[in-house]
Structure formats: structure tokens, C-alpha cells
PDB file of C-alpha atoms in Angstrom:
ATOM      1  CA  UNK Q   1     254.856 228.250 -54.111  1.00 49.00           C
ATOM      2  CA  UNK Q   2     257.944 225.953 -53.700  1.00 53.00           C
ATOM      3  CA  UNK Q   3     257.584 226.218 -49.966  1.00 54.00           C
ATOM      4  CA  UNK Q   4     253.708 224.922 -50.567  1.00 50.00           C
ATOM      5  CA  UNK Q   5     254.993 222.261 -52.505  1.00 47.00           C
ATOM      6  CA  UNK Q   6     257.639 220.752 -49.907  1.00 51.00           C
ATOM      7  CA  UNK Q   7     254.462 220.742 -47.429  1.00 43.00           C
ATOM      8  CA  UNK Q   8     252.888 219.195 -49.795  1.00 45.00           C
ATOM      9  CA  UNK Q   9     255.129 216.156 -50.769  1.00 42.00           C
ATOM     10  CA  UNK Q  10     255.898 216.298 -46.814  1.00 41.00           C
ATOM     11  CA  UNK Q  11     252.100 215.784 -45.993  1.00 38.00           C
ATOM     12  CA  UNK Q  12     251.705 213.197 -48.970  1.00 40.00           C
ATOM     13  CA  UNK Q  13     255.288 210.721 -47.762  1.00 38.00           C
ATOM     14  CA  UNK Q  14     253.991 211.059 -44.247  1.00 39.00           C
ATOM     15  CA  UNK Q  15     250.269 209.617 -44.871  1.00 39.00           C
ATOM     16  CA  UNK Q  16     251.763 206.899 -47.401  1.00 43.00           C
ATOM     17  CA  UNK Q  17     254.159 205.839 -43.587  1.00 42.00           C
ATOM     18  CA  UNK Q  18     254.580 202.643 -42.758  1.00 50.00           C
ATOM     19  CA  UNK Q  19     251.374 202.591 -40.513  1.00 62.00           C
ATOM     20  CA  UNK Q  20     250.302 201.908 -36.547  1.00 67.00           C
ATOM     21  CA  UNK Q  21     252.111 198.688 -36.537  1.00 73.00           C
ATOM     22  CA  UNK Q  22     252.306 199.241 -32.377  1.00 77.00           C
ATOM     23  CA  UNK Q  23     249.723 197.057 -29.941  1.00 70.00           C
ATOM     24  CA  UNK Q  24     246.734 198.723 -28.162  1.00 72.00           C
ATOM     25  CA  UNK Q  25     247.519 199.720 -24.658  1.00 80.00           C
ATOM     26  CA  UNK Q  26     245.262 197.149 -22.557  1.00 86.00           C
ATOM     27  CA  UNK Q  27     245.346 193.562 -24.150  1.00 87.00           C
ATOM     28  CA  UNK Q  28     243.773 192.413 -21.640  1.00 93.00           C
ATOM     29  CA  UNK Q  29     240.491 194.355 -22.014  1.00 96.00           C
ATOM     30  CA  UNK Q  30     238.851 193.610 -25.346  1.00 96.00           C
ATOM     31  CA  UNK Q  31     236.861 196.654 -24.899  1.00 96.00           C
ATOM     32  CA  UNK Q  32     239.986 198.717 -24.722  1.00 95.00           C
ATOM     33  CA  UNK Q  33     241.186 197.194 -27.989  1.00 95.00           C
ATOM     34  CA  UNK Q  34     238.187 197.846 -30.276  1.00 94.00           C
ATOM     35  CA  UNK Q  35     237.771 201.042 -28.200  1.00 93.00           C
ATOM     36  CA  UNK Q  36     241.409 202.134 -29.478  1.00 93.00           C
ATOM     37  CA  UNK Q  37     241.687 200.920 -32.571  1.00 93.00           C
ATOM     38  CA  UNK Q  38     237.880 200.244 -33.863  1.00 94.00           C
ATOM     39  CA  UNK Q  39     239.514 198.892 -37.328  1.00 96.00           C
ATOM     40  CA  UNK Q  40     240.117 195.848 -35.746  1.00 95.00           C
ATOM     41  CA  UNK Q  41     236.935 194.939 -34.454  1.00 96.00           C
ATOM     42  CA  UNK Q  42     235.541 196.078 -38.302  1.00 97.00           C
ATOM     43  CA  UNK Q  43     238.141 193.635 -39.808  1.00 97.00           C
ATOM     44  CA  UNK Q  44     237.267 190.959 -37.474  1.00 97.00           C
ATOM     45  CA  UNK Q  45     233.320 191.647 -37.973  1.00 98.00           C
ATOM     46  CA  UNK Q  46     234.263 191.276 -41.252  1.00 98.00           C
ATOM     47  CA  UNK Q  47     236.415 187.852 -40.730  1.00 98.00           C
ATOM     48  CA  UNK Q  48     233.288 186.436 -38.295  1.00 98.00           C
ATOM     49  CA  UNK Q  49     230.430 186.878 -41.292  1.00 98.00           C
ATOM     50  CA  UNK Q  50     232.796 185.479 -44.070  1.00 98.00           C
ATOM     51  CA  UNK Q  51     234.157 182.810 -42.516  1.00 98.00           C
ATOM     52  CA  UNK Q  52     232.255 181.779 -39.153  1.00 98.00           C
ATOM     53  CA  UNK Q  53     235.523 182.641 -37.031  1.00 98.00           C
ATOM     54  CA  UNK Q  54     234.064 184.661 -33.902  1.00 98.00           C
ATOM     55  CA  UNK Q  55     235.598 187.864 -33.010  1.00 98.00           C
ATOM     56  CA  UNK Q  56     236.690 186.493 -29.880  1.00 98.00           C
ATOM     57  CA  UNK Q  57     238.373 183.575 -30.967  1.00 98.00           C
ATOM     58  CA  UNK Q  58     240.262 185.529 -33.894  1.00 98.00           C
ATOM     59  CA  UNK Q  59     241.311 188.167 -30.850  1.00 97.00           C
ATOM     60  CA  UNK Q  60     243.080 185.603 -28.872  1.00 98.00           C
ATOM     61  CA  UNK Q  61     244.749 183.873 -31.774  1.00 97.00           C
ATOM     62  CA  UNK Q  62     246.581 187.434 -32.692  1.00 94.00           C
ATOM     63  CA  UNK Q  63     247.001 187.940 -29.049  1.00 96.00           C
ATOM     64  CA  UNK Q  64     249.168 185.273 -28.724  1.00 94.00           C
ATOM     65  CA  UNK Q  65     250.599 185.232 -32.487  1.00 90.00           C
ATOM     66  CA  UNK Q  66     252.230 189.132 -32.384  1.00 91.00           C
ATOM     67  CA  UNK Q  67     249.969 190.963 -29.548  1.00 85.00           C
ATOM     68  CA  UNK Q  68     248.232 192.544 -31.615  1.00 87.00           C
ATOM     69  CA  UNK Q  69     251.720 194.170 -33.383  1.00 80.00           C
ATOM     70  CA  UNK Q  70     251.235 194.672 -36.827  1.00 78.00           C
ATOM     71  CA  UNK Q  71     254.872 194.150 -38.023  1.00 75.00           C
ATOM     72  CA  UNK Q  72     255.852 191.688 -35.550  1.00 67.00           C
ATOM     73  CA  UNK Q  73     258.873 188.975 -37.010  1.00 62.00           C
ATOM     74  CA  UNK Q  74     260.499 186.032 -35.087  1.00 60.00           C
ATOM     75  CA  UNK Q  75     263.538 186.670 -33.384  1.00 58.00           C
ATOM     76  CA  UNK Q  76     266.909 186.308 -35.533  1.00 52.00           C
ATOM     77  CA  UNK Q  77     269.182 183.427 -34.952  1.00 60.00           C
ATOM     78  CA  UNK Q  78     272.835 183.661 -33.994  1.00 61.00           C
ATOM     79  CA  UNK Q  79     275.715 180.924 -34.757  1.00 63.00           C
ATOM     80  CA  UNK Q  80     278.413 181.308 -31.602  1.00 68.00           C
ATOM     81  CA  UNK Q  81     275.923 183.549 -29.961  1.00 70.00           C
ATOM     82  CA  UNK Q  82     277.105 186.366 -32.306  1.00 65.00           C
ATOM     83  CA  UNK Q  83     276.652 185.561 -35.998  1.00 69.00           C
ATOM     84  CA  UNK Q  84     273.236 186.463 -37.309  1.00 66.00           C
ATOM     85  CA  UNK Q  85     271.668 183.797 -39.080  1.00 61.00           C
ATOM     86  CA  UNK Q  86     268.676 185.141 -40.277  1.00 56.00           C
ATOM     87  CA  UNK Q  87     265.137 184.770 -38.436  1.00 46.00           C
ATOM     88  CA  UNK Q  88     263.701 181.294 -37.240  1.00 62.00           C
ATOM     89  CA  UNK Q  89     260.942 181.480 -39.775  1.00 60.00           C
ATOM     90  CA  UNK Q  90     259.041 183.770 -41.902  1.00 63.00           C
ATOM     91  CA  UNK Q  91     256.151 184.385 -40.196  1.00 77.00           C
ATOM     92  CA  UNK Q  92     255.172 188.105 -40.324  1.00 72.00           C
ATOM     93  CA  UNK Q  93     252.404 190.173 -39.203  1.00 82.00           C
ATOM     94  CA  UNK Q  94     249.593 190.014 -36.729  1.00 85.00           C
ATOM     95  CA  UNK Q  95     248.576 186.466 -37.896  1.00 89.00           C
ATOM     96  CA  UNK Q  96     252.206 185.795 -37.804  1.00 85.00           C
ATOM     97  CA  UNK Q  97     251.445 183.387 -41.639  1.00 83.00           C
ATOM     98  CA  UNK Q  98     254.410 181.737 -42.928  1.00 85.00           C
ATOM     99  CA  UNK Q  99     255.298 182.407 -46.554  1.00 85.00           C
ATOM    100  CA  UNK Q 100     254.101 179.304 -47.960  1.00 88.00           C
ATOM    101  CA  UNK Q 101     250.997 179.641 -46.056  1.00 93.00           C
ATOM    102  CA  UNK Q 102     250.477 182.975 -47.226  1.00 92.00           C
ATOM    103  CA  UNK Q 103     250.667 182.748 -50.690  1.00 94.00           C
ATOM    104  CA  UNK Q 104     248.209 179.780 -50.687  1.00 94.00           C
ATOM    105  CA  UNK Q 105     245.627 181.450 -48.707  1.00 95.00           C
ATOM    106  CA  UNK Q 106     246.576 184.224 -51.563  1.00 95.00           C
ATOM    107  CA  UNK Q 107     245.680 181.764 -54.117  1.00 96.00           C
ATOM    108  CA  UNK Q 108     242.894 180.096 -52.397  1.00 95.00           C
ATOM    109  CA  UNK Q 109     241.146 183.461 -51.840  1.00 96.00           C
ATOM    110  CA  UNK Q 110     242.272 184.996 -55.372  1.00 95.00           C
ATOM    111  CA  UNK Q 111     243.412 187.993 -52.967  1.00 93.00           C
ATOM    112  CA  UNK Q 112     246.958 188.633 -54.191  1.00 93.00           C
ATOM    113  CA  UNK Q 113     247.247 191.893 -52.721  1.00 94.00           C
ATOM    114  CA  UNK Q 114     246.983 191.300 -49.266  1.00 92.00           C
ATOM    115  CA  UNK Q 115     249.477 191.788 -46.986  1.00 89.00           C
ATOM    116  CA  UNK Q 116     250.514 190.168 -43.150  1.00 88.00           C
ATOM    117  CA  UNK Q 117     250.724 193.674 -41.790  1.00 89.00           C
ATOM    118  CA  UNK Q 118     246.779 195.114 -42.238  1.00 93.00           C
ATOM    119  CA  UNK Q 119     244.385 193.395 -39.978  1.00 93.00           C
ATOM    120  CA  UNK Q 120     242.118 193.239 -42.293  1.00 96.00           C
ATOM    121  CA  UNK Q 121     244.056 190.999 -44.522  1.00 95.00           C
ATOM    122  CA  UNK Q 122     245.253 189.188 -41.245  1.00 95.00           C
ATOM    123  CA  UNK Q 123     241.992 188.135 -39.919  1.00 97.00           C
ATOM    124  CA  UNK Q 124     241.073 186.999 -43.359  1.00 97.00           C
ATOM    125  CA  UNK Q 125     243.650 185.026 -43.351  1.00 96.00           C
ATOM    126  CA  UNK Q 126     242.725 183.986 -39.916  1.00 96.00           C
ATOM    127  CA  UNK Q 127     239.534 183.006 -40.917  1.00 98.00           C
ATOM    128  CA  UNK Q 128     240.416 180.920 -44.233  1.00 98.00           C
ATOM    129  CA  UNK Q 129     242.629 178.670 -42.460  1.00 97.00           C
ATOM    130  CA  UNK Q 130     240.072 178.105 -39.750  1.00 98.00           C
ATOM    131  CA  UNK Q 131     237.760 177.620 -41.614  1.00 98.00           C
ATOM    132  CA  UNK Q 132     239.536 174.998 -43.412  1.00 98.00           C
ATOM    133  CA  UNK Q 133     240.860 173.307 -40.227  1.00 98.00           C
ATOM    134  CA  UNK Q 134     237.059 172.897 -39.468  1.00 98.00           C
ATOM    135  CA  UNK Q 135     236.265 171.578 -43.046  1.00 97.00           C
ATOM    136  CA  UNK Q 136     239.316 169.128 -42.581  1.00 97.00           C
ATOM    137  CA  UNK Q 137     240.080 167.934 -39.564  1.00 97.00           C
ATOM    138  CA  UNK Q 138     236.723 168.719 -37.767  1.00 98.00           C
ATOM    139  CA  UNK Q 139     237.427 171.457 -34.866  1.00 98.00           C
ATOM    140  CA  UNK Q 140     234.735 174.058 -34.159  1.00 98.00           C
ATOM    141  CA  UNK Q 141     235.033 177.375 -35.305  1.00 98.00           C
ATOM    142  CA  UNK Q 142     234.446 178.422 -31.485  1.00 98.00           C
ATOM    143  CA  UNK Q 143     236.799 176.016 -30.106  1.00 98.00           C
ATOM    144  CA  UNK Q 144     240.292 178.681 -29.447  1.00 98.00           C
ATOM    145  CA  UNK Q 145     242.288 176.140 -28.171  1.00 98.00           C
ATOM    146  CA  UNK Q 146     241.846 173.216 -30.582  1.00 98.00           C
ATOM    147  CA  UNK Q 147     241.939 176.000 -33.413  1.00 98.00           C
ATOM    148  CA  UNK Q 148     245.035 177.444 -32.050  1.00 97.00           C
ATOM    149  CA  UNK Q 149     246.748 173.834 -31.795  1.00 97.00           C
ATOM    150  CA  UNK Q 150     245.967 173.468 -35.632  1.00 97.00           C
ATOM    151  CA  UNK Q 151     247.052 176.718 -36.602  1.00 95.00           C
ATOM    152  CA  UNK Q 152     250.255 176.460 -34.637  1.00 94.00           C
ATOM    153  CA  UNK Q 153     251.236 172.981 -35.974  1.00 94.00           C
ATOM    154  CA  UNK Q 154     249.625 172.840 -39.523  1.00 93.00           C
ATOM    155  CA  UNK Q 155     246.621 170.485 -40.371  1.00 95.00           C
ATOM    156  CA  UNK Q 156     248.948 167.966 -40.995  1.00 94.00           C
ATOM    157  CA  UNK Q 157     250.928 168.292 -37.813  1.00 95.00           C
ATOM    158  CA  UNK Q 158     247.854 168.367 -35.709  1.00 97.00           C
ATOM    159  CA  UNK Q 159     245.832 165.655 -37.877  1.00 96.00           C
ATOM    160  CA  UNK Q 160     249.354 163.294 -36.843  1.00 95.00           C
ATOM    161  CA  UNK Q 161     248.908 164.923 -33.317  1.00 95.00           C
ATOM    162  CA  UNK Q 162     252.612 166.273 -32.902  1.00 93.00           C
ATOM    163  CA  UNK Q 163     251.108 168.205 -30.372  1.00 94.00           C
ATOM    164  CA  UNK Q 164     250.414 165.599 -28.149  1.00 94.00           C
ATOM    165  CA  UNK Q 165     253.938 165.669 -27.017  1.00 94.00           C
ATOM    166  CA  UNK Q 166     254.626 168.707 -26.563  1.00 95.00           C
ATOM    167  CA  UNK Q 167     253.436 170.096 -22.861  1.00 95.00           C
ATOM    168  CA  UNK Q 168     254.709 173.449 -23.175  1.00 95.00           C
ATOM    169  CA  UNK Q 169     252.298 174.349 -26.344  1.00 95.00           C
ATOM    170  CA  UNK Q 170     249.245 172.506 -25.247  1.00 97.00           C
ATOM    171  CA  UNK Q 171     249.483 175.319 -21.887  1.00 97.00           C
ATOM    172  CA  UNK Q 172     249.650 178.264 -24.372  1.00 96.00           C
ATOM    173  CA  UNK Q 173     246.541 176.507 -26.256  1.00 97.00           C
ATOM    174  CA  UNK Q 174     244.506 176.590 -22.993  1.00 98.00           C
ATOM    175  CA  UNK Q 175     245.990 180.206 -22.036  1.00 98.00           C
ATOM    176  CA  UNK Q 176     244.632 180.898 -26.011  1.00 98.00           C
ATOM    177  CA  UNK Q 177     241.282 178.757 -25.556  1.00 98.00           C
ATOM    178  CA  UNK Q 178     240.972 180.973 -21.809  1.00 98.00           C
ATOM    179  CA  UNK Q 179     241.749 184.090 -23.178  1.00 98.00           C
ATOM    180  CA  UNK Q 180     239.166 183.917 -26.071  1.00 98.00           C
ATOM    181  CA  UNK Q 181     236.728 183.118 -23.241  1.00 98.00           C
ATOM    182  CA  UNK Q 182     237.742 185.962 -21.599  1.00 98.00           C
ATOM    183  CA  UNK Q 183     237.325 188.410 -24.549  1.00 98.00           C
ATOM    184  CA  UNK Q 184     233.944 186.870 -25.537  1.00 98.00           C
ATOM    185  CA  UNK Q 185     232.380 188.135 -22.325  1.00 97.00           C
ATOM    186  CA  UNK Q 186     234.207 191.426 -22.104  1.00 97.00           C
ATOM    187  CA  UNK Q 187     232.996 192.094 -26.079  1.00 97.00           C
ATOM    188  CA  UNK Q 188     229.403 191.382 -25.077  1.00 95.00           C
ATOM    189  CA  UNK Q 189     229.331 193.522 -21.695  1.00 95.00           C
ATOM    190  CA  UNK Q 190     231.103 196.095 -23.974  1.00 89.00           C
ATOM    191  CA  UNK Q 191     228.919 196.389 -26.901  1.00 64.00           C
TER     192      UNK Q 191
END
């Protein structure tokens, strides 16, 4: 029996793991994605009829936030090169949310148990803020690249347009706006 039991617990600490926090192994074929991990493309579903976020647009956001890794930090910083400093921010997760950010949408949403590192809770979280960045400040739920600006910068920051000044972000907002473009017409030849 106690040999059943150690199986047992074994089984039980190895299904409560830490999770597929790893990306897909194509990012660059939508298809592949929802083909290998078809929890995503439920979550986003999900996301798209809640919140008016399509799929696509929600794909390329995460793409570019963590590809598609579900435990994915910022890097750590380093005084002299050598002392660790702690990380640039605290975004976390596939959506990549800051703290602050978080725990509104948490609030907001009255959904206090959700977490940066399930998609599920990700794309919600996806979805709330764009939604609210096309309540506020007017950008299309379809529109990747304007979306991705906002979300990048904060309302605020893009409502002031730091953006505007700052060529190196506006390219990865067109590779984001592209790439949703991309996955749009690879979801619909794929479905």
C-alpha cells in the first residue's frame, strides 16, 4: 500500500506542476499555434465574444509581448554590469500586465483570481484594456497597431502621444499591426 501511496502523491504534485509555460513551435503559422495548443484559440474565442478583441489581433499582441511564453519576465538589471538590481518592470505573463495594471483589470472585472500566466486570464486581460482603449481614446478593436501603441504606452501615454517620438516602437507597432494581418488570413484558410 505505501508504495501505492508514493505513486499516488507523485501523480497528484506532478499534475498540480507549474504548467506548459513554453511557446508553440511555429509562431509564425497561426494554424500551428491553435493546432498545438487549441486552449489558446478557446481562450481567445472566448476574449473575441466578450470583449470585441479579434483572435488575430489578441495573437499578435502576445506574440510580441512574451511569444506566446506563459511565464515570460523582463530581463534583470545589473549596477557595474554585475550587481543584480532586480527586473526592469513587473510585467509577467503572456500579456506581459504590469502590477498596477493587473490588479485594476482585477478590480474592474471583479476577477481576483486570475493570474498573468493562464491564457485565459491573459487574453481577458487583453481584451479589457482594449476594449477600454477603444471606449477612451477611440482606436478600433481591429486596428493591431494603434492598439498595440496604447497598450505599450498606457492610455495616457498614447492619448499625450509619447509615441510619436519614439521611431524604434512605432516599427514594432507596424511589425504587430502586419503580423495580426498575417494571422487573420492564416486563421481563416485554417479553420
Amino acid at each position: 500500500m505505501s508504495r501505492l501511496l508514493r505513486v499516488s502523491v507523485f501523480v497528484l504534485v506532478a499534475s498540480c506542476g507549474g504548467g506548459n509555460y513554453s511557446a508553440p513551435r511555429n509562431l509564425d503559422d497561426a494554424c500551428a499555434i491553435v493546432s498545438q495548443r487549441p486552449e489558446y484559440l478557446r481562450a481567445m474565442q472566448q476574449t473575441e465574444r466578450r470583449w470585441g478583441v479579434p483572435v488575430a489581433v489578441q495573437m499578435a499582441t502576445i506574440y510580441q509581448e512574451s511569444s506566446f511564453i506563459g511565464d515570460a519576465r523582463t530581463p534583470f538589471r545589473y549596477a557595474l554590469g554585475v550587481i543584480p538590481m532586480g527586473r526592469q518592470s513587473s510585467a509577467y505573463g503572456y500579456s506581459q500586465a504590469l502590477d498596477g495594471t493587473w490588479e485594476e483589470y482585477q478590480s474592474d472585472t471583479g476577477n481576483r483570481r486570475a493570474q498573468r500566466n493562464r491564457i485565459a486570464d491573459a487574453t481577458d486581460f487583453m481584451g479589457w484594456y482594449m476594449h477600454k482603449s477603444a471606449e477612451g481614446l477611440g482606436i478600433p478593436k481591429w486596428d493591431a497597431q494603434n492598439q498595440y501603441l496604447a497598450y505599450h504606452e498606457g492610455r495616457s501615454g498614447y492619448a499625450s502621444g509619447s509615441h510619436r517620438q519614439k521611431g524604434w516602437l512605432l516599427n514594432v507597432a507596424a511589425e504587430v499591426g502586419q503580423r495580426a494581418v498575417t494571422y487573420d488570413t492564416q486563421l481563416r484558410a485554417c479553420r
